[in-house]
Structures are given as structure tokens and as C-alpha cells.
Tab-separated table of C-alpha atoms (C1' of nucleotides) in Angstrom:
chain	number	residue	atom	x	y	z
A	1	UNK	CA	0.000	0.000	0.000
A	2	UNK	CA	1.522	3.224	-0.951
A	3	UNK	CA	1.250	6.450	0.827
A	4	UNK	CA	1.167	9.782	-0.854
A	5	UNK	CA	3.146	11.558	1.757
A	6	UNK	CA	6.173	13.453	0.660
A	7	UNK	CA	8.137	12.085	3.601
A	8	UNK	CA	8.150	8.636	2.079
A	9	UNK	CA	9.859	9.820	-1.049
A	10	UNK	CA	13.350	9.310	0.328
A	11	UNK	CA	12.558	5.800	1.348
A	12	UNK	CA	10.929	4.850	-1.933
A	13	UNK	CA	13.803	6.338	-3.888
A	14	UNK	CA	16.280	4.419	-1.776
A	15	UNK	CA	14.403	1.168	-2.293
A	16	UNK	CA	14.638	1.549	-6.039
A	17	UNK	CA	18.283	2.526	-5.948
A	18	UNK	CA	17.661	6.132	-6.870
A	19	UNK	CA	19.438	8.946	-5.147
A	20	UNK	CA	17.647	11.442	-2.959
A	21	UNK	CA	17.965	14.921	-4.385
A	22	UNK	CA	16.482	18.314	-3.732
A	23	UNK	CA	15.191	18.436	-7.299
A	24	UNK	CA	13.168	15.271	-6.905
A	25	UNK	CA	11.689	16.554	-3.677
A	26	UNK	CA	10.875	19.842	-5.386
A	27	UNK	CA	9.013	18.233	-8.268
A	28	UNK	CA	6.970	16.053	-5.957
A	29	UNK	CA	6.212	19.041	-3.760
A	30	UNK	CA	4.826	21.005	-6.670
A	31	UNK	CA	2.777	18.119	-7.981
A	32	UNK	CA	1.304	17.548	-4.519
A	33	UNK	CA	0.412	21.199	-4.262
A	34	UNK	CA	-1.752	20.752	-7.333
A	35	UNK	CA	-3.837	17.748	-6.393
A	36	UNK	CA	-6.866	17.421	-8.628
A	37	UNK	CA	-5.255	19.156	-11.576
A	38	UNK	CA	-3.926	17.640	-14.740
A	39	UNK	CA	-0.732	19.554	-15.295
A	40	UNK	CA	1.440	19.026	-18.331
A	41	UNK	CA	5.167	18.363	-17.909
A	42	UNK	CA	5.722	21.853	-19.204
A	43	UNK	CA	3.398	23.406	-16.653
A	44	UNK	CA	4.984	21.411	-13.870
A	45	UNK	CA	8.370	22.637	-15.008
A	46	UNK	CA	7.206	26.235	-14.933
A	47	UNK	CA	5.766	25.883	-11.456
A	48	UNK	CA	8.930	24.228	-10.191
A	49	UNK	CA	11.024	26.926	-11.827
A	50	UNK	CA	9.019	29.650	-10.133
A	51	UNK	CA	9.754	28.252	-6.700
A	52	UNK	CA	13.179	26.766	-7.374
A	53	UNK	CA	14.707	28.743	-10.253
A	54	UNK	CA	17.818	26.604	-10.510
A	55	UNK	CA	16.029	23.444	-11.607
A	56	UNK	CA	16.383	22.645	-15.306
A	57	UNK	CA	13.746	21.399	-17.726
A	58	UNK	CA	15.457	18.109	-18.324
A	59	UNK	CA	15.460	17.308	-14.648
A	60	UNK	CA	11.724	17.787	-14.393
A	61	UNK	CA	11.163	15.677	-17.487
A	62	UNK	CA	13.428	13.000	-16.056
A	63	UNK	CA	11.843	13.122	-12.630
A	64	UNK	CA	8.214	12.694	-13.627
A	65	UNK	CA	8.623	9.124	-14.907
A	66	UNK	CA	10.478	8.307	-11.697
A	67	UNK	CA	7.568	9.624	-9.632
A	68	UNK	CA	5.281	7.557	-11.788
A	69	UNK	CA	7.340	4.453	-11.157
A	70	UNK	CA	7.195	5.120	-7.429
A	71	UNK	CA	3.424	5.416	-7.623
A	72	UNK	CA	3.070	9.099	-6.850
A	73	UNK	CA	1.576	10.132	-10.153
A	74	UNK	CA	0.230	8.699	-13.312
A	75	UNK	CA	-0.058	10.075	-16.781
A	76	UNK	CA	-3.322	11.330	-18.194
A	77	UNK	CA	-3.765	11.726	-21.876
A	78	UNK	CA	-6.159	14.486	-22.718
A	79	UNK	CA	-5.374	14.305	-26.394
A	80	UNK	CA	-3.748	17.692	-26.592
A	81	UNK	CA	-0.374	16.311	-27.560
A	82	UNK	CA	1.429	16.654	-24.284
A	83	UNK	CA	2.041	14.443	-21.300
A	84	UNK	CA	-0.075	15.325	-18.327
A	85	UNK	CA	0.214	14.073	-14.785
A	86	UNK	CA	-2.208	13.581	-11.985
A	87	UNK	CA	-1.528	12.786	-8.365
A	88	UNK	CA	-2.203	9.153	-7.575
A	89	UNK	CA	-4.666	8.962	-4.730
A	90	UNK	CA	-4.082	6.656	-1.853
A	91	UNK	CA	-5.781	3.271	-2.030
A	92	UNK	CA	-6.770	3.633	-5.626
A	93	UNK	CA	-5.847	0.613	-7.634
A	94	UNK	CA	-7.303	1.635	-10.984
A	95	UNK	CA	-7.257	4.906	-12.783
A	96	UNK	CA	-10.466	6.790	-12.454
A	97	UNK	CA	-12.468	7.987	-15.408
A	98	UNK	CA	-12.686	11.507	-16.683
A	99	UNK	CA	-15.713	13.447	-17.814
A	100	UNK	CA	-14.665	16.108	-20.276
A	101	UNK	CA	-17.167	18.839	-20.980
A	102	UNK	CA	-17.158	19.819	-24.631
A	103	UNK	CA	-18.659	23.160	-23.747
A	104	UNK	CA	-16.584	24.586	-20.884
A	105	UNK	CA	-13.677	22.142	-20.961
A	106	UNK	CA	-14.045	21.209	-17.318
A	107	UNK	CA	-12.674	17.845	-16.322
A	108	UNK	CA	-14.539	15.935	-13.655
A	109	UNK	CA	-13.330	12.774	-12.051
A	110	UNK	CA	-15.597	9.783	-11.704
A	111	UNK	CA	-15.069	8.209	-8.341
A	112	UNK	CA	-16.708	4.907	-9.092
A	113	UNK	CA	-15.067	2.334	-11.277
A	114	UNK	CA	-18.239	0.752	-12.689
A	115	UNK	CA	-16.408	-1.414	-15.195
A	116	UNK	CA	-16.238	-4.768	-13.451
A	117	UNK	CA	-19.104	-6.298	-15.375
A	118	UNK	CA	-17.796	-5.086	-18.693
A	119	UNK	CA	-14.340	-6.336	-17.948
A	120	UNK	CA	-15.789	-9.732	-17.175
A	121	UNK	CA	-17.725	-9.720	-20.444
A	122	UNK	CA	-14.607	-8.807	-22.342
A	123	UNK	CA	-12.733	-11.632	-20.709
A	124	UNK	CA	-15.520	-14.039	-21.654
A	125	UNK	CA	-15.777	-12.855	-25.239
A	126	UNK	CA	-12.168	-12.103	-26.078
A	127	UNK	CA	-10.072	-14.011	-23.564
A	128	UNK	CA	-8.429	-10.709	-22.737
A	129	UNK	CA	-7.402	-10.204	-19.119
A	130	UNK	CA	-7.757	-6.549	-18.222
A	131	UNK	CA	-5.254	-5.006	-15.865
A	132	UNK	CA	-6.006	-1.340	-16.267
A	133	UNK	CA	-8.052	1.061	-18.318
A	134	UNK	CA	-8.260	4.612	-19.529
A	135	UNK	CA	-11.747	5.909	-19.927
A	136	UNK	CA	-12.794	9.332	-21.069
A	137	UNK	CA	-16.352	10.466	-21.596
A	138	UNK	CA	-17.073	13.491	-23.730
A	139	UNK	CA	-20.283	15.410	-23.349
A	140	UNK	CA	-21.979	18.277	-21.596
A	141	UNK	CA	-21.592	18.852	-17.876
A	142	UNK	CA	-24.482	19.682	-15.576
A	143	UNK	CA	-23.623	23.389	-15.494
A	144	UNK	CA	-23.462	23.776	-19.255
A	145	UNK	CA	-26.526	21.596	-19.712
A	146	UNK	CA	-28.617	24.282	-18.036
A	147	UNK	CA	-27.588	27.060	-20.388
B	1	UNK	CA	-26.235	8.380	-42.251
B	2	UNK	CA	-22.879	8.498	-43.812
B	3	UNK	CA	-21.393	6.100	-46.208
B	4	UNK	CA	-17.780	5.188	-46.309
B	5	UNK	CA	-17.561	4.992	-50.029
B	6	UNK	CA	-14.891	7.017	-51.706
B	7	UNK	CA	-17.383	8.138	-54.359
B	8	UNK	CA	-19.207	10.262	-51.849
B	9	UNK	CA	-16.141	12.273	-51.017
B	10	UNK	CA	-16.756	14.840	-53.734
B	11	UNK	CA	-20.260	15.398	-52.593
B	12	UNK	CA	-19.381	15.706	-48.931
B	13	UNK	CA	-16.558	18.095	-49.724
B	14	UNK	CA	-18.882	20.195	-51.823
B	15	UNK	CA	-21.481	20.320	-49.059
B	16	UNK	CA	-18.938	21.734	-46.659
B	17	UNK	CA	-17.596	24.218	-49.156
B	18	UNK	CA	-14.292	22.437	-49.640
B	19	UNK	CA	-12.767	21.975	-53.040
B	20	UNK	CA	-12.427	18.600	-54.663
B	21	UNK	CA	-8.784	17.805	-55.235
B	22	UNK	CA	-6.732	14.816	-56.289
B	23	UNK	CA	-4.757	15.026	-53.056
B	24	UNK	CA	-7.831	14.667	-50.899
B	25	UNK	CA	-8.967	11.686	-52.932
B	26	UNK	CA	-5.505	10.180	-52.612
B	27	UNK	CA	-5.383	10.463	-48.837
B	28	UNK	CA	-8.816	8.929	-48.448
B	29	UNK	CA	-7.875	6.147	-50.845
B	30	UNK	CA	-4.832	5.214	-48.794
B	31	UNK	CA	-6.699	5.342	-45.509
B	32	UNK	CA	-9.427	3.109	-46.940
B	33	UNK	CA	-6.842	0.633	-48.145
B	34	UNK	CA	-5.760	0.237	-44.532
B	35	UNK	CA	-9.028	-0.459	-42.806
B	36	UNK	CA	-8.506	-1.928	-39.364
B	37	UNK	CA	-5.122	-0.297	-38.848
B	38	UNK	CA	-4.246	2.647	-36.688
B	39	UNK	CA	-1.859	4.568	-38.864
B	40	UNK	CA	-0.114	7.700	-37.682
B	41	UNK	CA	-0.264	10.871	-39.777
B	42	UNK	CA	3.363	10.246	-40.622
B	43	UNK	CA	2.692	6.704	-41.799
B	44	UNK	CA	-0.251	7.854	-43.868
B	45	UNK	CA	1.952	10.486	-45.443
B	46	UNK	CA	4.575	7.889	-46.350
B	47	UNK	CA	1.996	5.588	-47.888
B	48	UNK	CA	0.469	8.419	-49.870
B	49	UNK	CA	3.920	9.522	-50.985
B	50	UNK	CA	4.748	6.038	-52.215
B	51	UNK	CA	1.746	5.985	-54.530
B	52	UNK	CA	1.536	9.679	-55.322
B	53	UNK	CA	5.057	11.100	-54.937
B	54	UNK	CA	4.057	14.701	-55.586
B	55	UNK	CA	1.887	15.072	-52.509
B	56	UNK	CA	3.493	17.092	-49.713
B	57	UNK	CA	3.470	16.429	-45.987
B	58	UNK	CA	1.514	19.530	-45.128
B	59	UNK	CA	-1.272	18.515	-47.460
B	60	UNK	CA	-1.680	15.166	-45.756
B	61	UNK	CA	-1.617	16.812	-42.345
B	62	UNK	CA	-4.198	19.317	-43.536
B	63	UNK	CA	-6.384	16.695	-45.165
B	64	UNK	CA	-6.750	14.318	-42.241
B	65	UNK	CA	-8.763	16.726	-40.074
B	66	UNK	CA	-10.976	17.387	-43.079
B	67	UNK	CA	-11.644	13.670	-43.486
B	68	UNK	CA	-12.399	13.551	-39.798
B	69	UNK	CA	-14.880	16.390	-40.118
B	70	UNK	CA	-16.566	14.568	-42.991
B	71	UNK	CA	-16.861	11.453	-40.892
B	72	UNK	CA	-14.445	9.224	-42.775
B	73	UNK	CA	-11.942	8.763	-39.987
B	74	UNK	CA	-11.465	9.493	-36.371
B	75	UNK	CA	-8.386	9.932	-34.273
B	76	UNK	CA	-7.134	7.265	-31.947
B	77	UNK	CA	-4.732	8.121	-29.203
B	78	UNK	CA	-2.450	5.263	-28.385
B	79	UNK	CA	-0.300	7.374	-26.126
B	80	UNK	CA	2.785	7.191	-28.289
B	81	UNK	CA	2.880	10.891	-28.923
B	82	UNK	CA	1.506	10.979	-32.417
B	83	UNK	CA	-1.901	11.356	-33.974
B	84	UNK	CA	-3.324	8.134	-35.314
B	85	UNK	CA	-6.349	7.631	-37.502
B	86	UNK	CA	-8.782	4.837	-37.980
B	87	UNK	CA	-11.421	4.382	-40.641
B	88	UNK	CA	-14.875	5.168	-39.361
B	89	UNK	CA	-17.100	2.171	-40.014
B	90	UNK	CA	-20.496	2.607	-41.520
B	91	UNK	CA	-23.390	2.769	-39.102
B	92	UNK	CA	-21.198	3.150	-36.072
B	93	UNK	CA	-22.328	5.993	-33.923
B	94	UNK	CA	-19.800	5.635	-31.110
B	95	UNK	CA	-16.122	4.904	-31.128
B	96	UNK	CA	-15.362	1.341	-30.308
B	97	UNK	CA	-13.054	0.338	-27.492
B	98	UNK	CA	-9.541	-0.929	-27.829
B	99	UNK	CA	-7.869	-3.795	-26.042
B	100	UNK	CA	-4.139	-3.187	-25.900
B	101	UNK	CA	-1.977	-6.163	-25.057
B	102	UNK	CA	0.891	-5.170	-22.792
B	103	UNK	CA	2.806	-8.219	-23.894
B	104	UNK	CA	2.663	-8.314	-27.707
B	105	UNK	CA	1.262	-4.844	-28.335
B	106	UNK	CA	-1.624	-6.134	-30.403
B	107	UNK	CA	-4.658	-3.893	-30.590
B	108	UNK	CA	-8.042	-5.563	-30.722
B	109	UNK	CA	-11.282	-3.803	-31.317
B	110	UNK	CA	-14.272	-4.431	-29.107
B	111	UNK	CA	-17.367	-4.617	-31.223
B	112	UNK	CA	-19.872	-4.171	-28.448
B	113	UNK	CA	-20.408	-0.854	-26.789
B	114	UNK	CA	-21.417	-2.137	-23.348
B	115	UNK	CA	-21.424	1.275	-21.733
B	116	UNK	CA	-25.086	2.220	-21.785
B	117	UNK	CA	-25.693	1.357	-18.162
B	118	UNK	CA	-22.615	3.167	-16.983
B	119	UNK	CA	-23.472	6.216	-19.011
B	120	UNK	CA	-26.883	6.257	-17.431
B	121	UNK	CA	-25.361	5.987	-13.959
B	122	UNK	CA	-23.016	8.835	-14.727
B	123	UNK	CA	-25.897	10.952	-15.885
B	124	UNK	CA	-27.788	10.169	-12.689
B	125	UNK	CA	-24.826	10.838	-10.399
B	126	UNK	CA	-23.125	13.737	-12.128
B	127	UNK	CA	-25.736	15.282	-14.413
B	128	UNK	CA	-23.263	14.819	-17.220
B	129	UNK	CA	-24.715	13.999	-20.635
B	130	UNK	CA	-22.356	11.712	-22.483
B	131	UNK	CA	-22.013	12.103	-26.218
B	132	UNK	CA	-18.968	10.010	-26.915
B	133	UNK	CA	-16.221	8.098	-25.183
B	134	UNK	CA	-12.697	6.827	-25.562
B	135	UNK	CA	-12.029	3.588	-23.808
B	136	UNK	CA	-8.809	1.654	-23.729
B	137	UNK	CA	-8.222	-1.509	-21.783
B	138	UNK	CA	-4.683	-2.603	-21.008
B	139	UNK	CA	-3.924	-6.204	-20.220
B	140	UNK	CA	-2.925	-9.545	-21.662
B	141	UNK	CA	-4.517	-10.932	-24.795
B	142	UNK	CA	-5.654	-14.533	-25.159
B	143	UNK	CA	-2.574	-15.544	-27.142
B	144	UNK	CA	-0.098	-14.098	-24.664
B	145	UNK	CA	-2.117	-15.433	-21.750
B	146	UNK	CA	-1.289	-18.952	-22.829
B	147	UNK	CA	2.483	-18.474	-22.803
C	1	DA	C1'	-11.633	36.043	-61.643
C	2	DT	C1'	-11.729	34.675	-57.199
C	3	DT	C1'	-10.915	31.768	-53.745
C	4	DC	C1'	-9.172	28.015	-51.837
C	5	DA	C1'	-5.462	24.360	-51.817
C	6	DT	C1'	-0.857	23.022	-52.519
C	7	DG	C1'	4.283	22.320	-51.939
C	8	DC	C1'	8.152	23.828	-49.975
C	9	DA	C1'	10.929	25.271	-46.350
C	10	DA	C1'	11.281	27.448	-42.149
C	11	DA	C1'	9.332	27.706	-37.659
C	12	DT	C1'	7.329	25.765	-33.560
C	13	DC	C1'	6.373	22.849	-29.710
C	14	DG	C1'	7.111	19.389	-26.442
C	15	DT	C1'	10.459	16.329	-25.272
C	16	DT	C1'	15.021	13.823	-25.288
C	17	DT	C1'	19.927	13.442	-25.359
C	18	DG	C1'	25.108	14.192	-24.986
C	19	DC	C1'	28.217	15.816	-22.036
C	20	DA	C1'	31.027	18.005	-18.532
C	21	DA	C1'	30.406	19.423	-13.887
C	22	DC	C1'	28.428	18.049	-9.588
C	23	DC	C1'	26.687	15.786	-5.570
C	24	DC	C1'	24.786	11.938	-2.854
C	25	DA	C1'	25.984	7.432	-0.832
D	1	DT	C1'	35.825	7.737	-4.374
D	2	DG	C1'	32.435	6.614	-7.956
D	3	DG	C1'	28.316	6.337	-10.206
D	4	DG	C1'	23.976	8.374	-10.437
D	5	DT	C1'	22.180	13.209	-11.290
D	6	DT	C1'	22.150	17.728	-12.953
D	7	DG	C1'	21.935	21.926	-16.139
D	8	DC	C1'	22.792	23.480	-20.382
D	9	DA	C1'	22.394	23.520	-25.084
D	10	DA	C1'	21.884	21.081	-29.051
D	11	DA	C1'	19.162	17.499	-31.296
D	12	DC	C1'	14.840	15.490	-32.217
D	13	DG	C1'	10.338	14.133	-34.174
D	14	DA	C1'	5.827	15.337	-35.112
D	15	DT	C1'	3.157	18.916	-36.576
D	16	DT	C1'	2.123	23.751	-38.166
D	17	DT	C1'	2.760	27.912	-40.633
D	18	DG	C1'	3.979	31.645	-44.147
D	19	DC	C1'	4.065	32.378	-48.614
D	20	DA	C1'	4.184	32.320	-53.513
D	21	DT	C1'	2.384	29.262	-57.008
D	22	DG	C1'	-1.270	26.573	-58.884
D	23	DA	C1'	-5.787	24.510	-59.414
D	24	DA	C1'	-10.852	24.391	-58.764
D	25	DT	C1'	-15.226	26.831	-59.127
DNA sequence: ATTCATGCAAATCGTTTGCAACCCA
DNA sequence: TGGGTTGCAAACGATTTGCATGAAT
């Protein structure tokens, strides 16, 4: 079970044979400060830079996959041609789904998984064992639906 | 109801105020020759180039969104950092789902939609009206499962 | 004749890489 | 000490853009 606390970073890094550096702490710090957002690597770099001006782009780009490996973040693909990251919530084994409003662009997270039955059907029909999924729904959110 | 036949291209282009050109016909021709594949813009360009050497990259890149608008293709995002296109099948109102094998990389299409119930639940819980979806399942296909 | 489409090359954008200097273990 | 890590700048790959030419209506 992984914890999202920043204090565990050192330990997790050590376990994987990575070195503990200020830069890695900085990137995690920034990402944790933006829970619920879907920042691109570029945006994360800019935020890191603002707080810690000496950190280079390459470091941020190299750190994000490490944080992903350690279970702190995972990538979200919003189809805009850049890698985006989202904080991995504690106790969440699967990625959650995203509702993307075509009107205002708001991204809502779906807390429920809801796919168990479908995944079973797919196993029955295709012999495909599902380990993870990425699900995006496009439509109109409740706010925009009223207008 | 749209038809996937290449003969309708001229008409659809005309309806939208686009001009009918050999290049647009060529791109559609190539895409139709590769039904079932998920070619990147780059790959489509190379295939077009092979058959019609005078067509430029920019034209292919400009044509694909037009074909998408006309309903001939839609984009698939396989997370490899490039735009991929797939032929839109006749009579298919929603995008189908993809099963991506983490072992051999094979991409299988799921013919059934299976999401109606979930979409209803999401409407009930979030007030979000779903118009389309992108669903990818990652796991192990039947062939790889046996090894 | 007008407007839109094309090909080319240059520009852009996000990301990766090579490398010398640097710092953690 | 010694190998992973960093910052910088250059390299990269996919895609887009400006522009003068060319083709379609």
C-alpha cells in the first residue's frame, strides 16, 4: 500500500536505488500542491522553476517518470499532444475515469469504477485479461446543460 | 447516415464548401486501403507519398482533419505521442473500445459498446450527458495469456 | 476572376539526449 | 571515491505555418 506523503519519497527512492535529491523533492512538492489538476510536464516545469529557479527542464522531465514508477503520479492523456500528470490517490488501484465537458472544458473525475461487469464480459468474449483502463467520456456537464 | 464509399467524397466536400482535389482523394484512398489499422499521420503520409510522390506532408496533415470532419476517420490516441487515424465504419455511432496487449502490443477492437448502463449511472450521479467516449483496456490478450 | 489548396521550407512545440560538472551514498 | 544526477544547449520528431504558385469553381 503506498502512501502519498512526501516524507516517504526518500525511502521509496532508496528502495529503487535512486538517489535522494532536492530536485526530486521539489518536483513532488509542486505536484502535490496541485492535487486534482492535470498539469502538463511543461506546466509542472514552470511551477517548479518559479519556486526553485535553478532546476532545469530536463530534470523535471526526467523526474516525472520516476515519480510515476514510485506510484506518486500517473499520466493522463487528454489528447492535446502533451504528457499530463495527476496525483495518484491513496488506495486507488485503478485509474479513475474523466468526464470532459465539450462546452466549458471542465474535467470531472468519476469516483466509481463501474467497469467490473464489462471487464468480465470482455474476458468471456475475447479471452483478454484486463489489468487497467483509460476511460474518457465526452459530453456536456451539468452546469453547461442548463444554459 | 454516412457512407464510407470514396465516391461520396466529392459530394461531402462540396457540401462543406471544400474543393475537390486529387490530393484529398488520394489520402482517403490510402486510408481506406488500410481499414482496421491505426496509422499515424506520418505513416499515412509515407503511404500516400509512395503511390503519389508529388503530394506534400503539409497537405496530408491538412487533409486528415478534413476527413475527420466529414466522418471518414477518427483519431485514436495510443499514447505514443503521435496522432493516429482509424477508418470510421459505416453505421457506427460511437467509437469502439480498444484492447491493448501489454505483452505483444496487439490492438483488438471491441465490437460491443457495453457502456449504456454506466453512461446512465453517470448521468444520474453527475448530471453529465455523455455524447462520446474513448475507452482503452490494457492487459494480456488470449494468445499471450497462454504463454 | 476569385478563392481556396498546394508544396516547400522554415518555424514551432514538447520532449530527449550528450556531455562536462556536480553531488549523494 | 564513484556512479547516479544535474543543467545546459543542441538534437529530435511530429506537426504547423507563411508564402508564392497553382488549381478548382
